[in-house]
């Protein structure tokens, strides 16, 4: 068994450029569980980076400051610990430098229990709450509001003000671990939580965090959920082989995508909403046309491809996480074979790889230039994303697919090769 097909020489695959690393000091007795970085997140406006560094702690760091500290360390201007604990060599957490009044501030948040899920949410004032009695609300979110939601081991969800580090809301309704959180991208501050209690719950933070709906359908733990870019569809995956699609206008199940042979643990839509990537313990990432329920691309992590029986067991190539780059052309995956892979949707082999022992999760920055990945030892690693200028064809396709479904494109009176390109059949 190999990580790449026989036709590909691993030495010919590009190596992703390592930027830096975030670490926390480790006590002699603190060598086992409890230190895992289960989730990492970038603020949608690019201002902050957050990660769960284990033992109830979430760290909020101004992203620009963090990336600058990596550059300084590489240039040899600083060999000791910086205020961020960022390192390219042997740096670790040190004392905190007080920023200027107008600079974003770092925050260390004690959430009171193990943190499994993180999500940033920002408000758009003209997006009204579904609640009629808006005048009774305790919180009035402004245009510059930036929130961080944390999902905890005890089933609670805590909402924090990113700029001040203060606790705003404490949401209680789940009966088990809140494994994942996701905000609707339309600025409505609608939050969806995925839990081991087999449910997804929809919360309206503009209505003081009131729960709007419980989505039931999963028979086992729910691991991950993701909104489509227009916030109309929610994808959810969990301990099962099916991918669930929900209509978020009616809060109803639209359908299921079948094709994986093991638990599906991660999902994300492409920036134009035309594609859906799902990662599974069956050693594969599948890229779907979710609007038609068809498989467009399979990204394998074990070769020769395992049989469904072997893929459904402990095959040591479990894919832990998948993330779609904002450029719409690249995908990153984290796997148990100690590698992070950068894929192009135009190729079936990785465009670049990097070593990552014990990887658990990954996420691209808002502009897509950086990938962050969390590990079992509480660390976060950063790499530069593959850089290339997107073709005018691809950018035009993304613009069109943001407003047109696959069925609408297929109904256009255009040549077949162009129709196939616009519906991603040529990938």
mmCIF file of N, CA and C in Angstrom, residues 32-162:
data_model
loop_
_atom_site.group_PDB
_atom_site.id
_atom_site.type_symbol
_atom_site.label_atom_id
_atom_site.label_comp_id
_atom_site.label_asym_id
_atom_site.label_seq_id
_atom_site.Cartn_x
_atom_site.Cartn_y
_atom_site.Cartn_z
ATOM 1 N N UNK A 32 -0.055 13.559 27.160
ATOM 2 C CA UNK A 32 -1.018 12.697 26.498
ATOM 3 C C UNK A 32 -2.249 13.472 26.046
ATOM 4 N N UNK A 33 -3.425 13.041 26.480
ATOM 5 C CA UNK A 33 -4.654 13.647 25.980
ATOM 6 C C UNK A 33 -4.920 15.005 26.622
ATOM 7 N N UNK A 34 -5.805 15.757 25.990
ATOM 8 C CA UNK A 34 -6.187 17.052 26.514
ATOM 9 C C UNK A 34 -5.518 18.221 25.837
ATOM 10 N N UNK A 35 -4.480 17.965 25.031
ATOM 11 C CA UNK A 35 -3.728 19.049 24.388
ATOM 12 C C UNK A 35 -4.111 19.239 22.930
ATOM 13 N N UNK A 36 -5.055 18.452 22.423
ATOM 14 C CA UNK A 36 -5.340 18.444 20.999
ATOM 15 C C UNK A 36 -5.879 19.777 20.491
ATOM 16 N N UNK A 37 -5.404 20.158 19.306
ATOM 17 C CA UNK A 37 -5.985 21.289 18.587
ATOM 18 C C UNK A 37 -7.055 20.718 17.669
ATOM 19 N N UNK A 38 -8.295 20.682 18.165
ATOM 20 C CA UNK A 38 -9.379 20.070 17.404
ATOM 21 C C UNK A 38 -9.875 20.980 16.289
ATOM 22 N N UNK A 39 -9.605 22.258 16.393
ATOM 23 C CA UNK A 39 -10.141 23.160 15.376
ATOM 24 C C UNK A 39 -9.304 24.435 15.289
ATOM 25 N N UNK A 40 -9.217 24.981 14.087
ATOM 26 C CA UNK A 40 -8.569 26.266 13.833
ATOM 27 C C UNK A 40 -9.512 27.094 12.963
ATOM 28 N N UNK A 41 -9.413 28.418 13.051
ATOM 29 C CA UNK A 41 -10.330 29.271 12.287
ATOM 30 C C UNK A 41 -9.696 30.617 11.999
ATOM 31 N N UNK A 42 -9.978 31.144 10.807
ATOM 32 C CA UNK A 42 -9.585 32.496 10.412
ATOM 33 C C UNK A 42 -10.829 33.381 10.389
ATOM 34 N N UNK A 43 -10.678 34.615 10.869
ATOM 35 C CA UNK A 43 -11.788 35.573 10.792
ATOM 36 C C UNK A 43 -12.085 35.895 9.338
ATOM 37 N N UNK A 44 -13.352 36.063 8.977
ATOM 38 C CA UNK A 44 -13.695 36.330 7.567
ATOM 39 C C UNK A 44 -13.112 37.629 7.035
ATOM 40 N N UNK A 45 -12.812 38.587 7.923
ATOM 41 C CA UNK A 45 -12.201 39.841 7.466
ATOM 42 C C UNK A 45 -10.676 39.808 7.523
ATOM 43 N N UNK A 46 -10.105 38.642 7.852
ATOM 44 C CA UNK A 46 -8.657 38.481 7.863
ATOM 45 C C UNK A 46 -7.952 39.088 9.052
ATOM 46 N N UNK A 47 -8.693 39.505 10.068
ATOM 47 C CA UNK A 47 -8.065 40.213 11.183
ATOM 48 C C UNK A 47 -7.500 39.290 12.252
ATOM 49 N N UNK A 48 -8.125 38.161 12.487
ATOM 50 C CA UNK A 48 -7.734 37.296 13.601
ATOM 51 C C UNK A 48 -7.599 35.842 13.171
ATOM 52 N N UNK A 49 -6.793 35.125 13.950
ATOM 53 C CA UNK A 49 -6.698 33.672 13.853
ATOM 54 C C UNK A 49 -6.985 33.102 15.238
ATOM 55 N N UNK A 50 -7.731 32.000 15.292
ATOM 56 C CA UNK A 50 -8.068 31.373 16.570
ATOM 57 C C UNK A 50 -7.788 29.891 16.504
ATOM 58 N N UNK A 51 -7.311 29.345 17.620
ATOM 59 C CA UNK A 51 -7.174 27.894 17.677
ATOM 60 C C UNK A 51 -7.370 27.404 19.105
ATOM 61 N N UNK A 52 -7.908 26.190 19.212
ATOM 62 C CA UNK A 52 -8.100 25.568 20.520
ATOM 63 C C UNK A 52 -6.804 24.859 20.872
ATOM 64 N N UNK A 53 -6.088 25.398 21.856
ATOM 65 C CA UNK A 53 -4.753 24.874 22.141
ATOM 66 C C UNK A 53 -4.758 23.835 23.261
ATOM 67 N N UNK A 54 -5.938 23.297 23.570
ATOM 68 C CA UNK A 54 -6.039 22.261 24.589
ATOM 69 C C UNK A 54 -6.315 22.818 25.965
ATOM 70 N N UNK A 55 -6.821 21.958 26.852
ATOM 71 C CA UNK A 55 -7.069 22.317 28.255
ATOM 72 C C UNK A 55 -7.936 23.561 28.388
ATOM 73 N N UNK A 56 -9.052 23.602 27.663
ATOM 74 C CA UNK A 56 -10.088 24.634 27.786
ATOM 75 C C UNK A 56 -9.712 25.975 27.182
ATOM 76 N N UNK A 57 -8.496 26.115 26.654
ATOM 77 C CA UNK A 57 -7.992 27.427 26.244
ATOM 78 C C UNK A 57 -8.149 27.645 24.743
ATOM 79 N N UNK A 58 -8.639 28.827 24.393
ATOM 80 C CA UNK A 58 -8.654 29.288 23.006
ATOM 81 C C UNK A 58 -7.783 30.528 22.920
ATOM 82 N N UNK A 59 -6.947 30.565 21.905
ATOM 83 C CA UNK A 59 -6.054 31.708 21.709
ATOM 84 C C UNK A 59 -6.526 32.509 20.500
ATOM 85 N N UNK A 60 -6.716 33.810 20.683
ATOM 86 C CA UNK A 60 -7.084 34.735 19.612
ATOM 87 C C UNK A 60 -5.886 35.618 19.309
ATOM 88 N N UNK A 61 -5.431 35.592 18.063
ATOM 89 C CA UNK A 61 -4.203 36.293 17.689
ATOM 90 C C UNK A 61 -4.454 37.157 16.456
ATOM 91 N N UNK A 62 -4.040 38.427 16.468
ATOM 92 C CA UNK A 62 -4.086 39.230 15.240
ATOM 93 C C UNK A 62 -3.254 38.564 14.149
ATOM 94 N N UNK A 63 -3.875 38.229 13.040
ATOM 95 C CA UNK A 63 -3.209 37.417 12.022
ATOM 96 C C UNK A 63 -1.995 38.112 11.421
ATOM 97 N N UNK A 64 -2.122 39.394 11.107
ATOM 98 C CA UNK A 64 -1.000 40.119 10.500
ATOM 99 C C UNK A 64 0.219 40.104 11.407
ATOM 100 N N UNK A 65 -0.011 40.319 12.685
ATOM 101 C CA UNK A 65 1.081 40.324 13.653
ATOM 102 C C UNK A 65 1.749 38.952 13.740
ATOM 103 N N UNK A 66 0.932 37.926 13.683
ATOM 104 C CA UNK A 66 1.467 36.568 13.752
ATOM 105 C C UNK A 66 2.347 36.261 12.544
ATOM 106 N N UNK A 67 1.856 36.562 11.339
ATOM 107 C CA UNK A 67 2.628 36.273 10.135
ATOM 108 C C UNK A 67 3.899 37.105 10.077
ATOM 109 N N UNK A 68 3.835 38.342 10.575
ATOM 110 C CA UNK A 68 5.039 39.164 10.606
ATOM 111 C C UNK A 68 6.085 38.560 11.534
ATOM 112 N N UNK A 69 5.644 38.009 12.656
ATOM 113 C CA UNK A 69 6.594 37.417 13.594
ATOM 114 C C UNK A 69 7.296 36.211 12.982
ATOM 115 N N UNK A 70 6.591 35.464 12.114
ATOM 116 C CA UNK A 70 7.237 34.354 11.414
ATOM 117 C C UNK A 70 8.355 34.879 10.517
ATOM 118 N N UNK A 71 8.062 35.962 9.797
ATOM 119 C CA UNK A 71 9.061 36.544 8.889
ATOM 120 C C UNK A 71 10.271 37.044 9.656
ATOM 121 N N UNK A 72 10.036 37.675 10.809
ATOM 122 C CA UNK A 72 11.139 38.181 11.623
ATOM 123 C C UNK A 72 12.015 37.038 12.112
ATOM 124 N N UNK A 73 11.382 35.952 12.556
ATOM 125 C CA UNK A 73 12.144 34.821 13.066
ATOM 126 C C UNK A 73 12.989 34.193 11.967
ATOM 127 N N UNK A 74 12.434 34.094 10.761
ATOM 128 C CA UNK A 74 13.184 33.511 9.657
ATOM 129 C C UNK A 74 14.346 34.394 9.240
ATOM 130 N N UNK A 75 14.172 35.715 9.383
ATOM 131 C CA UNK A 75 15.231 36.644 9.003
ATOM 132 C C UNK A 75 16.356 36.674 10.024
ATOM 133 N N UNK A 76 16.180 35.994 11.133
ATOM 134 C CA UNK A 76 17.220 35.941 12.151
ATOM 135 C C UNK A 76 17.248 37.120 13.071
ATOM 136 N N UNK A 77 16.215 37.977 13.028
ATOM 137 C CA UNK A 77 16.192 39.155 13.873
ATOM 138 C C UNK A 77 15.733 38.842 15.286
ATOM 139 N N UNK A 78 15.130 37.671 15.457
ATOM 140 C CA UNK A 78 14.673 37.288 16.782
ATOM 141 C C UNK A 78 14.811 35.786 16.943
ATOM 142 N N UNK A 79 15.519 35.364 17.979
ATOM 143 C CA UNK A 79 15.686 33.948 18.220
ATOM 144 C C UNK A 79 14.988 33.507 19.493
ATOM 145 N N UNK A 80 14.527 34.484 20.301
ATOM 146 C CA UNK A 80 13.809 34.165 21.527
ATOM 147 C C UNK A 80 12.312 34.165 21.275
ATOM 148 N N UNK A 81 11.544 33.792 22.295
ATOM 149 C CA UNK A 81 10.091 33.723 22.162
ATOM 150 C C UNK A 81 9.519 35.105 21.899
ATOM 151 N N UNK A 82 8.580 35.169 20.953
ATOM 152 C CA UNK A 82 7.862 36.421 20.704
ATOM 153 C C UNK A 82 6.610 36.445 21.564
ATOM 154 N N UNK A 83 5.899 37.560 21.505
ATOM 155 C CA UNK A 83 4.699 37.678 22.332
ATOM 156 C C UNK A 83 3.614 36.707 21.889
ATOM 157 N N UNK A 84 3.724 36.183 20.649
ATOM 158 C CA UNK A 84 2.679 35.315 20.138
ATOM 159 C C UNK A 84 2.993 33.844 20.333
ATOM 160 N N UNK A 85 4.200 33.515 20.671
ATOM 161 C CA UNK A 85 4.574 32.120 20.699
ATOM 162 C C UNK A 85 4.735 31.580 19.295
ATOM 163 N N UNK A 86 4.950 32.431 18.289
ATOM 164 C CA UNK A 86 5.124 32.001 16.918
ATOM 165 C C UNK A 86 6.570 31.620 16.707
ATOM 166 N N UNK A 87 6.795 30.616 15.873
ATOM 167 C CA UNK A 87 8.174 30.215 15.700
ATOM 168 C C UNK A 87 8.409 29.635 14.311
ATOM 169 N N UNK A 88 9.618 29.808 13.837
ATOM 170 C CA UNK A 88 10.087 29.107 12.665
ATOM 171 C C UNK A 88 11.165 28.117 13.072
ATOM 172 N N UNK A 89 11.748 28.331 14.233
ATOM 173 C CA UNK A 89 12.762 27.420 14.734
ATOM 174 C C UNK A 89 12.381 26.845 16.061
ATOM 175 N N UNK A 90 12.866 27.432 17.165
ATOM 176 C CA UNK A 90 12.647 26.864 18.483
ATOM 177 C C UNK A 90 11.903 27.803 19.429
ATOM 178 N N UNK A 91 11.151 28.764 18.901
ATOM 179 C CA UNK A 91 10.458 29.702 19.773
ATOM 180 C C UNK A 91 9.252 29.062 20.441
ATOM 181 N N UNK A 92 8.796 29.621 21.561
ATOM 182 C CA UNK A 92 7.594 29.167 22.255
ATOM 183 C C UNK A 92 6.945 30.369 22.906
ATOM 184 N N UNK A 93 5.854 30.149 23.617
ATOM 185 C CA UNK A 93 5.142 31.284 24.197
ATOM 186 C C UNK A 93 6.005 32.053 25.184
ATOM 187 N N UNK A 94 5.887 33.361 25.124
ATOM 188 C CA UNK A 94 6.616 34.218 26.049
ATOM 189 C C UNK A 94 5.701 35.281 26.601
ATOM 190 N N UNK A 95 6.283 36.386 27.058
ATOM 191 C CA UNK A 95 5.479 37.462 27.635
ATOM 192 C C UNK A 95 4.712 38.206 26.575
ATOM 193 N N UNK A 96 3.641 38.850 26.985
ATOM 194 C CA UNK A 96 2.773 39.558 26.052
ATOM 195 C C UNK A 96 3.172 41.026 25.962
ATOM 196 N N UNK A 97 3.282 41.485 24.717
ATOM 197 C CA UNK A 97 3.599 42.880 24.470
ATOM 198 C C UNK A 97 2.298 43.662 24.358
ATOM 199 N N UNK A 98 2.186 44.778 25.044
ATOM 200 C CA UNK A 98 0.965 45.586 25.011
ATOM 201 C C UNK A 98 0.900 46.335 23.683
ATOM 202 N N UNK A 99 -0.160 46.101 22.884
ATOM 203 C CA UNK A 99 -0.240 46.752 21.588
ATOM 204 C C UNK A 99 -0.688 48.203 21.717
ATOM 205 N N UNK A 100 -0.543 48.931 20.620
ATOM 206 C CA UNK A 100 -1.040 50.299 20.585
ATOM 207 C C UNK A 100 -2.559 50.284 20.659
ATOM 208 N N UNK A 101 -3.131 51.450 20.969
ATOM 209 C CA UNK A 101 -4.567 51.532 21.210
ATOM 210 C C UNK A 101 -5.387 51.102 19.995
ATOM 211 N N UNK A 102 -4.886 51.390 18.793
ATOM 212 C CA UNK A 102 -5.660 51.089 17.593
ATOM 213 C C UNK A 102 -5.309 49.733 16.991
ATOM 214 N N UNK A 103 -4.439 48.970 17.624
ATOM 215 C CA UNK A 103 -4.047 47.666 17.114
ATOM 216 C C UNK A 103 -4.930 46.566 17.698
ATOM 217 N N UNK A 104 -5.217 45.515 16.890
ATOM 218 C CA UNK A 104 -5.964 44.382 17.439
ATOM 219 C C UNK A 104 -5.186 43.746 18.596
ATOM 220 N N UNK A 105 -5.896 43.302 19.587
ATOM 221 C CA UNK A 105 -5.261 42.737 20.777
ATOM 222 C C UNK A 105 -5.379 41.219 20.799
ATOM 223 N N UNK A 106 -4.359 40.603 21.371
ATOM 224 C CA UNK A 106 -4.411 39.162 21.602
ATOM 225 C C UNK A 106 -5.304 38.881 22.805
ATOM 226 N N UNK A 107 -5.958 37.714 22.771
ATOM 227 C CA UNK A 107 -6.769 37.292 23.904
ATOM 228 C C UNK A 107 -6.558 35.812 24.157
ATOM 229 N N UNK A 108 -6.437 35.456 25.413
ATOM 230 C CA UNK A 108 -6.423 34.063 25.835
ATOM 231 C C UNK A 108 -7.708 33.809 26.601
ATOM 232 N N UNK A 109 -8.545 32.918 26.073
ATOM 233 C CA UNK A 109 -9.880 32.705 26.620
ATOM 234 C C UNK A 109 -9.960 31.332 27.279
ATOM 235 N N UNK A 110 -10.354 31.313 28.533
ATOM 236 C CA UNK A 110 -10.620 30.065 29.232
ATOM 237 C C UNK A 110 -12.111 29.758 29.088
ATOM 238 N N UNK A 111 -12.424 28.722 28.310
ATOM 239 C CA UNK A 111 -13.817 28.414 27.997
ATOM 240 C C UNK A 111 -14.479 27.509 29.034
ATOM 241 N N UNK A 112 -13.726 27.018 30.003
ATOM 242 C CA UNK A 112 -14.315 26.226 31.073
ATOM 243 C C UNK A 112 -14.414 24.749 30.802
ATOM 244 N N UNK A 113 -14.177 24.313 29.560
ATOM 245 C CA UNK A 113 -14.200 22.896 29.217
ATOM 246 C C UNK A 113 -13.462 22.721 27.894
ATOM 247 N N UNK A 114 -13.181 21.482 27.526
ATOM 248 C CA UNK A 114 -12.476 21.195 26.286
ATOM 249 C C UNK A 114 -13.218 21.787 25.100
ATOM 250 N N UNK A 115 -12.480 22.464 24.215
ATOM 251 C CA UNK A 115 -13.073 23.135 23.053
ATOM 252 C C UNK A 115 -12.912 22.251 21.821
ATOM 253 N N UNK A 116 -14.047 21.908 21.205
ATOM 254 C CA UNK A 116 -14.032 21.066 20.008
ATOM 255 C C UNK A 116 -14.307 21.855 18.731
ATOM 256 N N UNK A 117 -15.097 22.893 18.823
ATOM 257 C CA UNK A 117 -15.476 23.634 17.631
ATOM 258 C C UNK A 117 -15.255 25.123 17.782
ATOM 259 N N UNK A 118 -14.875 25.784 16.685
ATOM 260 C CA UNK A 118 -14.669 27.235 16.651
ATOM 261 C C UNK A 118 -15.286 27.785 15.379
ATOM 262 N N UNK A 119 -15.831 28.982 15.459
ATOM 263 C CA UNK A 119 -16.318 29.649 14.258
ATOM 264 C C UNK A 119 -16.388 31.149 14.493
ATOM 265 N N UNK A 120 -15.939 31.910 13.501
ATOM 266 C CA UNK A 120 -16.079 33.367 13.518
ATOM 267 C C UNK A 120 -17.380 33.757 12.820
ATOM 268 N N UNK A 121 -18.016 34.796 13.347
ATOM 269 C CA UNK A 121 -19.208 35.333 12.712
ATOM 270 C C UNK A 121 -19.185 36.850 12.717
ATOM 271 N N UNK A 122 -19.591 37.450 11.622
ATOM 272 C CA UNK A 122 -19.646 38.908 11.548
ATOM 273 C C UNK A 122 -21.042 39.334 11.151
ATOM 274 N N UNK A 123 -21.431 40.506 11.611
ATOM 275 C CA UNK A 123 -22.801 40.979 11.436
ATOM 276 C C UNK A 123 -22.920 41.925 10.255
ATOM 277 N N UNK A 124 -24.031 41.813 9.548
ATOM 278 C CA UNK A 124 -24.418 42.785 8.537
ATOM 279 C C UNK A 124 -25.692 43.452 9.049
ATOM 280 N N UNK A 125 -25.654 44.751 9.380
ATOM 281 C CA UNK A 125 -26.799 45.405 10.036
ATOM 282 C C UNK A 125 -28.115 45.264 9.282
ATOM 283 N N UNK A 126 -28.072 45.308 7.937
ATOM 284 C CA UNK A 126 -29.338 45.256 7.194
ATOM 285 C C UNK A 126 -29.949 43.860 7.185
ATOM 286 N N UNK A 127 -29.206 42.833 7.638
ATOM 287 C CA UNK A 127 -29.756 41.488 7.753
ATOM 288 C C UNK A 127 -30.574 41.402 9.034
ATOM 289 N N UNK A 128 -31.862 41.375 8.918
ATOM 290 C CA UNK A 128 -32.735 41.398 10.079
ATOM 291 C C UNK A 128 -32.871 40.015 10.699
ATOM 292 N N UNK A 129 -33.162 40.014 11.983
ATOM 293 C CA UNK A 129 -33.435 38.772 12.689
ATOM 294 C C UNK A 129 -34.788 38.221 12.261
ATOM 295 N N UNK A 130 -34.943 36.901 12.395
ATOM 296 C CA UNK A 130 -36.235 36.282 12.116
ATOM 297 C C UNK A 130 -37.254 36.625 13.200
ATOM 298 N N UNK A 131 -36.769 37.127 14.339
ATOM 299 C CA UNK A 131 -37.662 37.469 15.446
ATOM 300 C C UNK A 131 -38.371 38.790 15.159
ATOM 301 N N UNK A 132 -39.659 38.856 15.482
ATOM 302 C CA UNK A 132 -40.449 40.068 15.232
ATOM 303 C C UNK A 132 -40.142 41.147 16.262
ATOM 304 N N UNK A 133 -39.995 40.751 17.520
ATOM 305 C CA UNK A 133 -39.823 41.730 18.605
ATOM 306 C C UNK A 133 -38.360 42.150 18.737
ATOM 307 N N UNK A 134 -37.851 42.788 17.706
ATOM 308 C CA UNK A 134 -36.446 43.170 17.679
ATOM 309 C C UNK A 134 -36.115 44.172 18.782
ATOM 310 N N UNK A 135 -37.108 44.970 19.228
ATOM 311 C CA UNK A 135 -36.832 46.003 20.234
ATOM 312 C C UNK A 135 -36.525 45.408 21.607
ATOM 313 N N UNK A 136 -36.829 44.142 21.806
ATOM 314 C CA UNK A 136 -36.598 43.524 23.105
ATOM 315 C C UNK A 136 -35.218 42.897 23.233
ATOM 316 N N UNK A 137 -34.411 42.992 22.223
ATOM 317 C CA UNK A 137 -33.121 42.314 22.246
ATOM 318 C C UNK A 137 -32.133 43.001 23.179
ATOM 319 N N UNK A 138 -31.383 42.174 23.891
ATOM 320 C CA UNK A 138 -30.339 42.699 24.779
ATOM 321 C C UNK A 138 -29.130 43.184 23.983
ATOM 322 N N UNK A 139 -28.820 42.514 22.862
ATOM 323 C CA UNK A 139 -27.619 42.834 22.093
ATOM 324 C C UNK A 139 -28.008 43.463 20.758
ATOM 325 N N UNK A 140 -27.296 44.506 20.419
ATOM 326 C CA UNK A 140 -27.471 45.130 19.110
ATOM 327 C C UNK A 140 -26.117 45.101 18.404
ATOM 328 N N UNK A 141 -26.026 44.227 17.421
ATOM 329 C CA UNK A 141 -24.745 44.001 16.763
ATOM 330 C C UNK A 141 -24.532 45.033 15.667
ATOM 331 N N UNK A 142 -23.393 45.699 15.744
ATOM 332 C CA UNK A 142 -23.074 46.721 14.770
ATOM 333 C C UNK A 142 -22.315 46.176 13.578
ATOM 334 N N UNK A 143 -21.961 47.073 12.677
ATOM 335 C CA UNK A 143 -21.300 46.669 11.439
ATOM 336 C C UNK A 143 -19.908 46.126 11.709
ATOM 337 N N UNK A 144 -19.250 46.602 12.761
ATOM 338 C CA UNK A 144 -17.887 46.196 13.051
ATOM 339 C C UNK A 144 -17.824 45.041 14.048
ATOM 340 N N UNK A 145 -18.958 44.414 14.294
ATOM 341 C CA UNK A 145 -18.997 43.335 15.274
ATOM 342 C C UNK A 145 -18.336 42.076 14.721
ATOM 343 N N UNK A 146 -17.497 41.446 15.534
ATOM 344 C CA UNK A 146 -16.880 40.182 15.170
ATOM 345 C C UNK A 146 -16.992 39.256 16.371
ATOM 346 N N UNK A 147 -17.625 38.107 16.153
ATOM 347 C CA UNK A 147 -17.888 37.170 17.238
ATOM 348 C C UNK A 147 -17.107 35.885 17.038
ATOM 349 N N UNK A 148 -16.834 35.203 18.150
ATOM 350 C CA UNK A 148 -16.236 33.874 18.105
ATOM 351 C C UNK A 148 -17.139 32.934 18.887
ATOM 352 N N UNK A 149 -17.578 31.857 18.237
ATOM 353 C CA UNK A 149 -18.376 30.831 18.901
ATOM 354 C C UNK A 149 -17.481 29.649 19.230
ATOM 355 N N UNK A 150 -17.611 29.117 20.446
ATOM 356 C CA UNK A 150 -16.819 27.966 20.875
ATOM 357 C C UNK A 150 -17.762 26.848 21.303
ATOM 358 N N UNK A 151 -17.556 25.648 20.752
ATOM 359 C CA UNK A 151 -18.354 24.479 21.100
ATOM 360 C C UNK A 151 -17.600 23.612 22.089
ATOM 361 N N UNK A 152 -18.239 23.271 23.197
ATOM 362 C CA UNK A 152 -17.531 22.658 24.323
ATOM 363 C C UNK A 152 -17.906 21.192 24.532
ATOM 364 N N UNK A 153 -17.086 20.551 25.333
ATOM 365 C CA UNK A 153 -17.253 19.140 25.645
ATOM 366 C C UNK A 153 -18.541 18.870 26.422
ATOM 367 N N UNK A 154 -18.996 19.850 27.195
ATOM 368 C CA UNK A 154 -20.195 19.659 28.019
ATOM 369 C C UNK A 154 -21.496 19.987 27.288
ATOM 370 N N UNK A 155 -21.412 20.245 25.983
ATOM 371 C CA UNK A 155 -22.600 20.532 25.183
ATOM 372 C C UNK A 155 -22.968 21.994 25.101
ATOM 373 N N UNK A 156 -22.224 22.858 25.769
ATOM 374 C CA UNK A 156 -22.526 24.287 25.737
ATOM 375 C C UNK A 156 -21.825 24.969 24.564
ATOM 376 N N UNK A 157 -22.379 26.116 24.190
ATOM 377 C CA UNK A 157 -21.782 26.980 23.175
ATOM 378 C C UNK A 157 -21.622 28.358 23.792
ATOM 379 N N UNK A 158 -20.400 28.869 23.767
ATOM 380 C CA UNK A 158 -20.147 30.198 24.322
ATOM 381 C C UNK A 158 -19.788 31.155 23.190
ATOM 382 N N UNK A 159 -20.390 32.339 23.237
ATOM 383 C CA UNK A 159 -20.179 33.359 22.213
ATOM 384 C C UNK A 159 -19.366 34.495 22.826
ATOM 385 N N UNK A 160 -18.257 34.860 22.163
ATOM 386 C CA UNK A 160 -17.328 35.863 22.687
ATOM 387 C C UNK A 160 -17.206 37.041 21.730
ATOM 388 N N UNK A 161 -16.968 38.213 22.283
ATOM 389 C CA UNK A 161 -16.612 39.391 21.489
ATOM 390 C C UNK A 161 -15.121 39.318 21.199
ATOM 391 N N UNK A 162 -14.772 39.217 19.926
ATOM 392 C CA UNK A 162 -13.371 39.020 19.547
ATOM 393 C C UNK A 162 -12.509 40.203 19.957
#
